[in-house]
Coordinates of C-alpha atoms in Angstrom, one line a residue:
M14 CA 94.1 190.1 74.6
Q15 CA 94.3 187.3 72.3
N16 CA 96.8 188.9 70.0
Q17 CA 99.0 189.6 73.0
K18 CA 98.8 185.8 73.9
D19 CA 99.5 184.7 70.4
K20 CA 102.6 187.0 70.3
R21 CA 104.0 185.7 73.5
F22 CA 103.5 182.2 72.4
S23 CA 105.0 182.7 68.9
S24 CA 107.6 180.4 67.6
Q25 CA 110.2 183.3 67.4
N26 CA 109.5 184.3 71.0
I27 CA 109.7 180.9 72.5
C28 CA 113.0 180.3 70.6
K29 CA 114.3 183.6 71.9
A30 CA 113.5 182.6 75.4
L31 CA 115.2 179.2 75.1
M32 CA 118.4 180.6 73.5
A33 CA 118.5 183.2 76.4
A34 CA 118.5 180.3 78.9
R35 CA 121.2 178.6 76.6
L36 CA 118.8 175.6 76.3
I37 CA 119.1 175.5 72.6
S38 CA 121.8 177.0 70.2
R39 CA 121.2 179.5 67.4
E40 CA 121.5 176.6 64.9
Q41 CA 118.9 174.5 66.8
A42 CA 116.4 177.5 66.7
Q43 CA 116.9 178.0 63.0
D44 CA 116.4 174.2 62.5
L45 CA 113.3 174.4 64.6
L46 CA 111.7 177.3 62.7
K47 CA 112.5 175.5 59.5
K48 CA 110.9 172.3 60.3
E49 CA 107.9 173.8 62.1
G50 CA 105.4 173.6 59.4
R51 CA 106.0 169.9 58.5
V52 CA 106.0 168.8 62.1
R53 CA 102.7 170.8 62.7
T54 CA 101.0 169.0 59.9
V55 CA 102.3 165.6 61.0
L56 CA 100.9 166.1 64.6
L57 CA 97.8 167.5 63.5
E58 CA 97.0 164.5 61.4
Q59 CA 97.7 162.4 64.4
R60 CA 95.4 164.3 66.7
I61 CA 92.4 164.7 64.4
K62 CA 92.7 161.2 62.8
G63 CA 89.2 159.9 62.5
K64 CA 87.7 163.1 64.1
E65 CA 87.9 165.6 61.3
N66 CA 84.3 166.6 61.7
E67 CA 84.7 167.3 65.5
F68 CA 87.0 170.4 65.1
S69 CA 86.5 173.4 63.3
Q70 CA 89.5 175.1 61.5
A71 CA 90.1 177.4 64.3
Q72 CA 90.2 174.6 67.0
Q73 CA 92.6 172.6 64.8
A74 CA 94.9 175.4 64.8
D75 CA 95.1 175.3 68.6
L76 CA 95.6 171.6 68.8
V77 CA 99.2 171.8 68.1
S78 CA 101.5 174.5 69.6
F79 CA 105.2 175.3 69.1
I80 CA 106.1 173.6 72.2
D81 CA 104.5 170.5 70.9
V82 CA 106.8 170.8 67.9
I83 CA 109.9 171.0 70.1
L84 CA 108.9 167.8 72.1
Y85 CA 108.3 166.0 69.0
L86 CA 111.9 166.7 67.6
K87 CA 113.5 165.5 70.9
L88 CA 116.1 168.2 71.2
A89 CA 119.2 167.7 73.1
R90 CA 120.0 170.4 75.5
N91 CA 122.8 172.8 74.4
D92 CA 124.0 173.6 78.0
E93 CA 124.1 169.8 79.2
P94 CA 124.8 167.6 76.4
G95 CA 123.3 164.1 76.8
K96 CA 120.2 165.4 78.5
M97 CA 116.9 166.1 76.6
I98 CA 114.6 169.2 76.6
D99 CA 111.5 168.2 78.2
E100 CA 108.1 170.1 78.6
D101 CA 108.7 171.1 82.4
L102 CA 112.0 172.6 81.3
I103 CA 110.4 174.8 78.6
Y104 CA 107.4 175.8 80.6
S105 CA 109.7 176.8 83.6
T106 CA 112.0 178.8 81.4
L107 CA 109.0 180.5 79.9
A108 CA 107.8 181.2 83.5
Q109 CA 111.2 183.1 84.3
V110 CA 110.7 185.1 81.1
W111 CA 107.1 186.1 81.8
K112 CA 107.8 186.5 85.5
I113 CA 105.0 184.2 86.6
P114 CA 105.6 181.3 89.3
Y115 CA 106.1 177.9 87.8
K116 CA 104.5 175.1 89.5
K117 CA 105.1 171.2 89.1
I118 CA 101.8 169.8 90.5
D119 CA 102.1 167.1 93.0
P120 CA 98.8 165.2 92.8
L121 CA 99.0 164.1 96.4
T122 CA 98.8 167.7 97.6
L123 CA 95.6 168.3 95.9
E124 CA 92.1 168.2 97.4
L125 CA 89.6 166.5 95.3
N126 CA 86.6 168.7 96.2
L127 CA 88.3 172.0 95.5
V128 CA 89.8 170.8 92.2
T129 CA 86.5 169.4 90.9
G130 CA 84.0 171.5 92.8
T131 CA 85.1 175.0 91.7
I132 CA 84.7 174.9 87.9
S133 CA 83.1 172.4 85.6
K134 CA 84.9 169.8 83.8
S135 CA 84.1 171.1 80.3
F136 CA 85.2 174.6 81.4
A137 CA 88.6 173.2 82.9
A138 CA 89.1 171.1 79.7
R139 CA 88.3 173.8 77.2
H140 CA 90.6 176.4 79.0
L141 CA 93.0 174.1 80.5
L142 CA 92.5 175.6 84.0
L143 CA 93.0 173.6 87.3
P144 CA 92.4 175.0 90.6
L145 CA 95.0 173.9 93.1
T146 CA 94.5 175.5 96.6
I147 CA 93.4 178.6 98.4
E148 CA 96.3 180.6 100.0
E149 CA 95.7 184.0 101.9
G150 CA 92.2 184.3 100.3
K151 CA 93.5 183.7 96.7
L152 CA 92.4 180.9 94.5
I153 CA 95.6 179.2 93.1
V154 CA 94.9 178.0 89.4
A155 CA 97.6 176.3 87.3
T156 CA 97.5 176.7 83.5
P157 CA 99.6 176.5 80.6
D158 CA 98.2 179.7 79.2
P159 CA 98.4 182.5 81.8
F160 CA 97.1 184.9 79.2
N161 CA 93.7 183.6 78.8
Y162 CA 92.4 186.5 80.9
E163 CA 88.7 186.2 79.9
A164 CA 88.6 182.7 81.3
I165 CA 90.4 183.6 84.5
K166 CA 87.9 186.3 85.0
D167 CA 85.2 183.7 84.7
V168 CA 86.7 181.6 87.5
E169 CA 86.8 184.6 89.7
T170 CA 83.2 185.3 89.1
V171 CA 82.3 181.7 89.8
S172 CA 84.5 181.2 92.8
K173 CA 84.0 184.7 94.3
L174 CA 87.8 184.7 94.9
K175 CA 90.7 186.5 93.5
V176 CA 92.5 184.2 91.1
K177 CA 96.4 184.0 91.1
T178 CA 97.8 182.0 88.1
V179 CA 100.8 179.6 88.3
L180 CA 102.4 178.1 85.0
S181 CA 102.3 174.4 84.6
S182 CA 103.0 172.0 81.7
K183 CA 100.1 171.3 79.3
S184 CA 100.2 167.6 79.6
D185 CA 100.3 167.7 83.4
I186 CA 97.1 169.7 83.4
E187 CA 95.3 167.6 80.7
K188 CA 96.2 164.6 82.7
L189 CA 95.1 165.7 86.1
I190 CA 91.8 167.1 84.7
G191 CA 91.1 163.7 83.2
E192 CA 91.9 161.9 86.2
F193 CA 90.5 164.2 89.0
F194 CA 87.1 165.0 87.3
G195 CA 86.9 161.3 86.0
F196 CA 87.2 160.0 89.7
R197 CA 85.0 162.6 91.0
H198 CA 82.4 161.7 88.5
S199 CA 82.7 158.0 89.6
I200 CA 82.4 158.9 93.3
A201 CA 79.5 161.4 92.8
A202 CA 77.6 158.9 90.6
A203 CA 78.0 156.1 93.1
E204 CA 77.1 158.3 96.0
D205 CA 73.8 159.3 94.2
L206 CA 73.1 155.6 93.6
F207 CA 73.5 154.9 97.3
S208 CA 71.4 158.0 98.5
T209 CA 68.7 156.9 96.3
R210 CA 68.6 153.3 97.7
G211 CA 67.1 153.8 100.9
I212 CA 65.3 151.1 102.7
D213 CA 61.5 151.6 102.8
I214 CA 60.5 149.7 106.0
G215 CA 56.7 150.1 105.0
N216 CA 57.4 147.6 102.3
L217 CA 58.6 144.4 103.8
E218 CA 59.3 142.9 100.4
Q219 CA 61.5 145.6 99.2
F220 CA 63.1 145.6 102.7
V221 CA 64.1 141.9 102.3
S222 CA 65.4 142.4 98.6
L223 CA 67.7 145.2 99.8
K224 CA 69.3 143.3 102.6
S225 CA 72.2 142.4 100.2
V226 CA 72.6 145.7 99.0
D227 CA 76.4 145.5 100.1
E228 CA 76.9 142.9 97.3
F229 CA 75.6 145.1 94.5
P230 CA 78.2 147.9 94.1
S231 CA 80.9 145.6 93.3
T232 CA 79.4 145.3 89.7
D233 CA 78.4 148.9 89.6
Q234 CA 80.2 150.7 86.7
H235 CA 81.1 153.9 88.8
I236 CA 82.7 152.0 91.6
I237 CA 84.7 149.8 88.9
N238 CA 85.9 153.2 87.6
A239 CA 86.8 154.6 91.0
V240 CA 88.8 151.4 92.0
N241 CA 90.5 151.3 88.6
H242 CA 91.6 154.8 89.2
L243 CA 93.1 154.1 92.5
F244 CA 95.2 151.3 91.0
S245 CA 96.5 153.3 88.0
Y246 CA 97.1 156.3 90.3
S247 CA 99.2 154.1 92.8
F248 CA 101.1 152.8 89.8
D249 CA 101.8 156.5 88.6
Q250 CA 103.1 157.5 92.0
K251 CA 105.1 154.3 92.5
A252 CA 103.4 153.5 95.6
S253 CA 104.2 150.1 97.4
D254 CA 100.9 149.8 99.6
I255 CA 97.4 151.3 99.2
H256 CA 95.6 151.6 102.7
I257 CA 91.7 151.9 102.5
E258 CA 90.6 152.7 106.0
P259 CA 86.9 153.3 107.3
K260 CA 86.7 156.1 109.8
R261 CA 83.6 157.4 111.7
D262 CA 82.4 159.8 108.7
I263 CA 85.0 159.2 105.9
C264 CA 86.7 156.6 104.0
L265 CA 90.4 157.4 104.0
V266 CA 92.7 156.4 101.2
R267 CA 96.5 156.6 101.8
M268 CA 99.4 155.3 99.6
R269 CA 102.9 154.4 100.9
I270 CA 105.5 156.1 98.6
D271 CA 109.2 155.8 99.4
G272 CA 108.3 154.0 102.7
V273 CA 106.1 157.2 103.8
L274 CA 102.3 157.2 103.9
H275 CA 100.5 160.0 102.2
T276 CA 96.8 160.7 102.4
V277 CA 95.4 160.7 98.9
Y278 CA 91.6 160.7 99.1
K279 CA 88.9 161.3 101.8
L280 CA 85.9 159.6 100.3
P281 CA 82.2 159.5 101.5
K282 CA 81.9 156.9 104.2
K283 CA 78.8 155.4 102.3
L284 CA 81.1 154.4 99.4
H285 CA 83.5 152.4 101.8
N286 CA 81.6 149.0 101.5
A287 CA 81.1 149.4 97.7
V288 CA 84.9 149.9 97.1
V289 CA 85.8 147.0 99.5
S290 CA 83.3 144.7 97.8
R291 CA 84.8 145.5 94.5
I292 CA 88.3 144.8 95.6
K293 CA 87.1 141.6 97.2
S294 CA 85.4 140.6 93.9
L295 CA 88.7 141.2 92.0
S296 CA 90.7 139.2 94.5
R297 CA 88.2 136.3 94.8
L298 CA 87.5 136.9 98.5
D299 CA 84.2 136.1 100.3
M300 CA 82.2 139.3 100.1
A301 CA 79.8 138.1 102.8
E302 CA 82.5 137.5 105.4
K303 CA 83.2 140.8 107.1
R304 CA 84.1 139.4 110.5
R305 CA 87.2 137.6 109.9
P306 CA 90.6 138.7 108.2
Q307 CA 91.1 137.4 104.6
D308 CA 93.9 137.3 102.3
G309 CA 93.9 137.3 98.3
R310 CA 95.6 138.5 95.3
I311 CA 95.0 140.4 92.1
K312 CA 96.9 140.4 88.8
M313 CA 97.1 143.5 86.8
E314 CA 98.9 144.8 83.7
K315 CA 101.1 147.9 83.9
D316 CA 103.2 149.1 80.9
D317 CA 102.8 145.5 79.3
K318 CA 104.2 143.9 82.5
E319 CA 102.2 141.7 85.0
V320 CA 101.9 143.3 88.5
E321 CA 100.9 141.1 91.5
I322 CA 98.7 142.9 94.1
R323 CA 98.4 141.2 97.6
V324 CA 95.1 142.0 99.3
S325 CA 94.6 141.8 103.0
T326 CA 91.4 142.7 104.9
I327 CA 90.7 142.9 108.6
P328 CA 87.7 144.2 110.6
V329 CA 88.6 147.3 112.6
A330 CA 86.3 149.7 114.7
F331 CA 84.4 151.3 111.8
G332 CA 84.3 148.5 109.1
E333 CA 86.7 146.7 107.2
K334 CA 90.1 147.8 106.4
V335 CA 91.9 146.9 103.1
V336 CA 95.6 147.0 102.4
L337 CA 96.9 146.3 98.9
R338 CA 100.7 145.6 98.5
I339 CA 101.8 146.1 95.2
M340 CA 104.5 143.6 93.9
D341 CA 106.0 145.5 91.1
P342 CA 108.4 143.1 89.2
D343 CA 110.6 146.2 88.4
V344 CA 111.2 146.5 92.1
L345 CA 111.3 142.8 93.2
F346 CA 113.6 141.7 90.4
Q347 CA 116.6 143.9 90.1
D348 CA 120.4 143.6 89.4
L349 CA 122.1 142.5 92.8
E350 CA 124.9 145.1 92.1
L351 CA 122.2 147.9 92.2
L352 CA 120.5 147.0 95.6
G353 CA 123.1 149.1 97.6
F354 CA 125.6 146.6 98.6
S355 CA 129.2 148.0 99.1
E356 CA 131.8 146.5 96.9
E357 CA 133.3 144.2 99.7
D358 CA 129.7 143.2 101.1
F359 CA 128.5 142.4 97.6
E360 CA 131.4 139.9 97.0
R361 CA 130.9 138.4 100.4
Y362 CA 127.2 137.9 99.8
K363 CA 127.8 136.5 96.3
K364 CA 130.2 133.9 97.7
L365 CA 127.6 133.0 100.3
I366 CA 124.8 132.4 97.7
T367 CA 127.0 130.6 95.2
L368 CA 128.2 127.9 97.9
P369 CA 126.6 124.4 96.7
F370 CA 124.7 124.0 100.0
G371 CA 124.1 125.4 103.4
I372 CA 121.6 128.2 104.7
V373 CA 121.9 131.9 103.9
L374 CA 119.5 134.0 106.0
V375 CA 118.2 137.6 105.1
T376 CA 117.0 139.6 108.1
G377 CA 115.3 142.7 109.0
P378 CA 111.7 144.1 109.8
T379 CA 108.8 144.1 107.6
G380 CA 109.2 146.4 104.4
S381 CA 113.1 146.4 104.7
G382 CA 113.5 145.0 101.2
K383 CA 114.2 141.2 102.1
S384 CA 111.8 139.8 99.3
T385 CA 113.6 142.2 96.7
T386 CA 117.1 140.8 97.9
L387 CA 115.8 137.1 97.7
Y388 CA 114.1 137.4 94.4
S389 CA 116.9 139.2 92.9
S390 CA 119.5 136.6 94.2
L391 CA 117.2 133.8 92.7
R392 CA 117.1 135.3 89.4
M393 CA 121.0 135.9 89.3
L394 CA 121.3 132.2 90.4
S395 CA 118.7 131.0 87.8
S396 CA 119.8 128.9 84.9
P397 CA 118.5 125.9 82.7
E398 CA 120.9 123.7 84.7
V399 CA 119.4 124.6 88.2
N400 CA 116.0 123.6 89.8
I401 CA 114.9 126.4 92.1
T402 CA 111.9 125.8 94.3
T403 CA 110.3 128.5 96.5
I404 CA 107.8 128.1 99.4
E405 CA 106.0 131.3 100.1
D406 CA 103.1 132.7 102.1
P407 CA 101.7 133.9 99.8
I408 CA 103.6 133.8 96.6
E409 CA 104.6 137.5 96.2
M410 CA 105.5 137.4 92.4
I411 CA 105.0 134.6 89.9
H412 CA 108.2 133.9 88.0
E413 CA 108.3 131.1 85.4
E414 CA 111.9 130.1 86.2
F415 CA 111.1 129.2 89.6
N416 CA 108.8 126.4 90.9
Q417 CA 106.6 128.3 93.5
I418 CA 104.6 126.7 96.1
A419 CA 101.9 128.5 98.3
V420 CA 101.5 127.6 101.9
Q421 CA 97.9 126.7 102.8
P422 CA 97.8 126.0 106.7
A423 CA 94.0 125.2 106.3
I424 CA 95.0 121.9 104.8
N425 CA 98.1 121.5 106.6
V426 CA 100.5 122.6 103.8
T427 CA 103.0 124.3 105.9
F428 CA 106.6 125.5 105.5
G429 CA 107.9 122.6 107.3
S430 CA 105.6 120.0 105.9
V431 CA 106.2 121.1 102.3
L432 CA 110.0 121.4 103.0
R433 CA 110.2 117.7 103.6
N434 CA 108.3 116.8 100.4
I435 CA 110.2 119.0 98.0
L436 CA 113.4 117.2 98.8
R437 CA 112.1 114.4 96.7
Q438 CA 111.5 117.0 93.7
D439 CA 115.4 117.2 93.2
P440 CA 115.9 120.9 94.0
D441 CA 119.3 122.6 93.8
I442 CA 118.2 125.8 95.4
I443 CA 115.2 126.2 97.9
M444 CA 113.8 129.5 99.0
V445 CA 111.7 129.5 102.1
G446 CA 109.6 132.5 102.5
E447 CA 110.2 132.9 106.4
I448 CA 111.5 130.6 109.3
R449 CA 108.8 131.1 111.8
D450 CA 109.0 128.1 114.1
L451 CA 111.0 125.1 115.1
E452 CA 109.3 122.7 112.4
T453 CA 110.3 125.1 109.6
A454 CA 113.9 125.6 110.9
Q455 CA 114.5 121.9 111.4
A456 CA 113.4 121.2 107.8
A457 CA 115.6 124.0 106.4
V458 CA 118.7 122.6 108.2
Q459 CA 117.8 119.2 107.0
A460 CA 117.7 120.5 103.5
A461 CA 121.1 122.3 103.8
L462 CA 122.6 119.2 105.3
T463 CA 121.5 117.0 102.4
G464 CA 123.4 119.2 99.9
H465 CA 120.9 121.9 99.0
L466 CA 121.4 125.6 99.1
V467 CA 118.5 127.2 101.2
L468 CA 117.7 131.0 101.3
S469 CA 115.2 132.3 103.9
T470 CA 114.3 135.4 106.0
L471 CA 114.0 135.8 109.7
H472 CA 112.8 138.6 111.6
T473 CA 115.7 139.9 113.7
N474 CA 117.4 143.3 114.4
D475 CA 121.0 142.4 113.0
A476 CA 123.2 139.7 111.8
A477 CA 124.6 138.7 115.1
T478 CA 121.3 138.5 116.9
T479 CA 119.9 135.8 114.3
I480 CA 122.6 133.2 115.8
F481 CA 120.6 133.4 119.1
R482 CA 117.2 133.5 117.5
L483 CA 118.0 130.1 115.9
L484 CA 119.1 128.9 119.3
D485 CA 115.8 130.2 120.9
L486 CA 113.7 128.3 118.3
G487 CA 115.4 125.1 119.6
I488 CA 118.1 124.4 116.9
P489 CA 121.0 122.7 118.5
P490 CA 124.5 124.8 118.0
Y491 CA 126.2 121.7 116.2
L492 CA 123.4 121.8 113.5
I493 CA 123.8 125.5 113.2
H494 CA 127.6 125.2 112.8
S495 CA 127.2 122.5 110.1
S496 CA 124.4 124.2 107.9
L497 CA 124.6 128.0 108.2
N498 CA 126.7 129.9 105.6
G499 CA 125.9 133.3 106.7
I500 CA 123.6 136.1 107.5
V501 CA 122.5 139.4 105.8
A502 CA 120.9 142.1 107.8
Q503 CA 119.2 145.0 105.9
R504 CA 117.4 148.2 105.9
L505 CA 116.1 150.6 103.4
V506 CA 116.9 154.4 103.5
R507 CA 115.6 157.2 101.2
K508 CA 118.0 158.5 98.7
I509 CA 118.6 162.3 98.4
C510 CA 116.8 163.8 95.5
P511 CA 119.4 164.5 92.6
Y512 CA 117.5 167.3 91.2
C513 CA 117.6 169.5 94.3
S514 CA 120.6 168.1 96.1
Q515 CA 122.7 170.6 98.2
S516 CA 125.9 170.4 100.1
F517 CA 126.3 171.6 103.6
E518 CA 128.8 171.3 106.5
M519 CA 128.6 169.8 109.9
S520 CA 131.3 169.3 112.5
A521 CA 132.6 165.6 113.2
K522 CA 131.7 166.3 116.8
E523 CA 128.0 167.3 116.1
L524 CA 127.7 164.0 114.1
S525 CA 129.4 162.0 117.0
D526 CA 127.1 163.7 119.5
L527 CA 124.2 162.2 117.3
G528 CA 125.8 158.8 117.4
L529 CA 127.3 158.8 114.0
K530 CA 131.2 158.4 114.5
I531 CA 133.3 159.0 111.7
Q532 CA 137.2 158.7 111.1
S533 CA 137.8 162.4 110.1
Q534 CA 137.9 165.2 112.5
G535 CA 136.8 168.9 112.0
I536 CA 134.3 169.9 109.4
V537 CA 132.5 167.2 107.1
K538 CA 130.8 168.0 103.8
L539 CA 127.4 166.3 103.6
K540 CA 124.3 166.7 101.3
H541 CA 120.5 167.1 101.6
G542 CA 117.7 167.7 99.3
K543 CA 116.2 171.3 99.7
G544 CA 112.9 169.9 98.2
C545 CA 111.6 170.3 94.6
S546 CA 108.6 169.3 92.4
K547 CA 110.5 166.1 91.4
C548 CA 110.5 164.8 95.0
R549 CA 107.3 166.4 96.3
N550 CA 109.4 168.6 98.3
T551 CA 110.5 165.9 100.6
G552 CA 114.3 166.1 99.5
Y553 CA 114.2 162.4 98.8
K554 CA 113.6 160.4 95.6
G555 CA 113.9 156.5 95.5
R556 CA 115.5 154.2 98.3
T557 CA 118.4 152.1 98.6
G558 CA 119.6 149.3 101.0
I559 CA 122.2 149.3 103.6
Y560 CA 123.5 145.9 104.5
E561 CA 125.4 144.0 107.2
V562 CA 127.0 140.8 105.6
M563 CA 128.3 138.2 108.2
P564 CA 129.7 135.0 106.8
Y565 CA 129.4 132.4 109.7
S566 CA 133.2 131.7 110.0
E567 CA 134.9 129.2 112.4
P568 CA 135.9 131.7 115.0
L569 CA 132.1 132.8 115.2
K570 CA 131.0 129.1 115.8
L571 CA 133.4 128.9 118.6
L572 CA 131.4 131.6 120.4
T573 CA 127.8 130.4 119.6
A574 CA 127.6 128.1 122.6
G575 CA 127.9 131.1 125.0
D576 CA 125.2 133.9 125.3
D577 CA 127.4 136.9 125.0
L578 CA 125.9 138.8 121.9
D579 CA 128.2 141.7 122.3
M580 CA 131.3 139.4 122.1
L581 CA 130.0 137.6 119.1
R582 CA 129.4 140.9 117.2
K583 CA 132.9 142.2 118.3
K584 CA 134.5 139.1 117.0
A585 CA 132.5 139.5 113.6
V586 CA 133.6 143.0 113.3
E587 CA 137.3 141.7 113.7
E588 CA 136.6 139.4 110.9
G589 CA 135.6 142.2 108.6
L590 CA 131.8 142.6 109.3
V591 CA 130.7 146.3 108.7
L592 CA 127.7 147.2 110.7
L593 CA 124.5 148.6 109.4
R594 CA 125.2 152.0 110.9
E595 CA 128.7 152.0 109.6
N596 CA 127.5 151.1 106.1
G597 CA 124.9 153.9 106.5
I598 CA 127.4 156.4 107.6
R599 CA 129.5 155.6 104.3
K600 CA 126.3 156.2 102.3
M601 CA 125.9 159.4 104.0
L602 CA 129.5 160.6 103.4
S603 CA 129.2 159.6 99.8
G604 CA 126.2 162.0 99.4
Q605 CA 123.6 159.2 98.7
T606 CA 121.5 159.8 101.7
T607 CA 121.2 162.1 104.9
Y608 CA 122.2 161.6 108.6
Q609 CA 118.6 161.8 109.6
E610 CA 117.7 158.6 107.5
I611 CA 120.7 156.7 109.1
L612 CA 119.5 157.7 112.5
R613 CA 115.9 156.7 111.8
V614 CA 116.6 153.0 110.6
T615 CA 119.7 152.1 112.6
W616 CA 120.8 152.4 116.1
D617 CA 124.1 152.6 118.0

């Protein structure tokens, strides 16, 4: 068996497989074989450095494979110049040659108990075997070595199930074994701690000493490890939010990825208070207060960058629910050109925010990317000659080039009161987190009229509605006329996954019946993602914005005194306004997103 395995994994056979798939040329293969010995020596020295006595000679030989050699040399693809050969590509190619299913593992689809409860961590790590799921009575096990028949037989004996192997990359298997078994160990150890700390009502002194048991777990190492895992896992998955929800019998952990919530873990309910206490401890919240909502923040490091995490707790039926909003600087501070503006809209928006004074409003529902637009705009406007001051509730991301002020209603530090005070701070540009009431709106108008550029947000459905929202707040039309530069409404749509994008055809009539009216007639070519390992079989990867940029021109000011929203919107379109849905349709026709996404986030 071992000889057969060694033969299939031999340098020559792997080179043949990659050449047959046209991933490497004959010259590249010869170069690989020539450099193999030297690279193996370098890699082996790196992996056993300081641990020489831990590995036997046989184990040292297994530490470095020919696939590791290929990855170390960073070969360019022969079939697609400019792209590199990665580990997934090598294993998927070998899977085709060996006629074994290849699986790119999505951690979100794995069940913790099945992965960690079938075999031990030491066995999984030694043989690189990871149980994934049970399908039609068979245990699906991922491995980079599907010819390790002896170990696979042992899994069948232990699980009492027939095993079906799928091929996965070695680094994925090693990473997931470390993460899942490490997390499981922390959860199990913490669970044991709780189950042994019962209350003995026969001993009143002990009973009194245990009344503060909820505070204890925040310093317990197992809970610390479990919470740290949740954070690192959310960073890996590029989650924007973590939800920790108490249910009747479990603690549910969900993460929002590309705007969609995914269930990640179902933890024992007895650990919920411990996890919440740890998060409260990190965010400096009152651990004893469980009846009132609380807000806090945590600062963490991710890839040598600081990440801000906003923490919100609120009491619900079965305990305290915690939501953590991850403010990633890579997301919040982007190049304005890359946010999704069309060329014309970008020019209009750039003109609005480079005017010397006036108000620019960014509108849309929660989670529509308003903060990203504002922060990215401020970063573009930032320079040593400009004083930028922000008023936020709370400060979403600390940035040294801005003077950022946090609203504190408890001591009467509100948007309105701070706005009046910062005018004495000689600001050039002011960003107000949100215009919520008449006081804030009046102060923003006053700042704009006294020669400052004010950027802010408002919760309205589209650009035209914003004018009437300001009127509803109590701002007179003449003040809106003299202070408002323009309005941007926005939404986020998921982008089609570039790895599994496919073309298909629909008739213009079908699209029109759905409410998506396009210029052309007959058949229209569109794209959608069929689903692949890179996008978790959703067909979408990443998000982009769709925008509605409405400069507040003189003809629109003449219509503001009336109450006809449709007339105002119609006039704005005549002036060049491209509505949200229209911009979405353009993105759909260019193959960036699907008609389902446009229908989901816009309306006719």
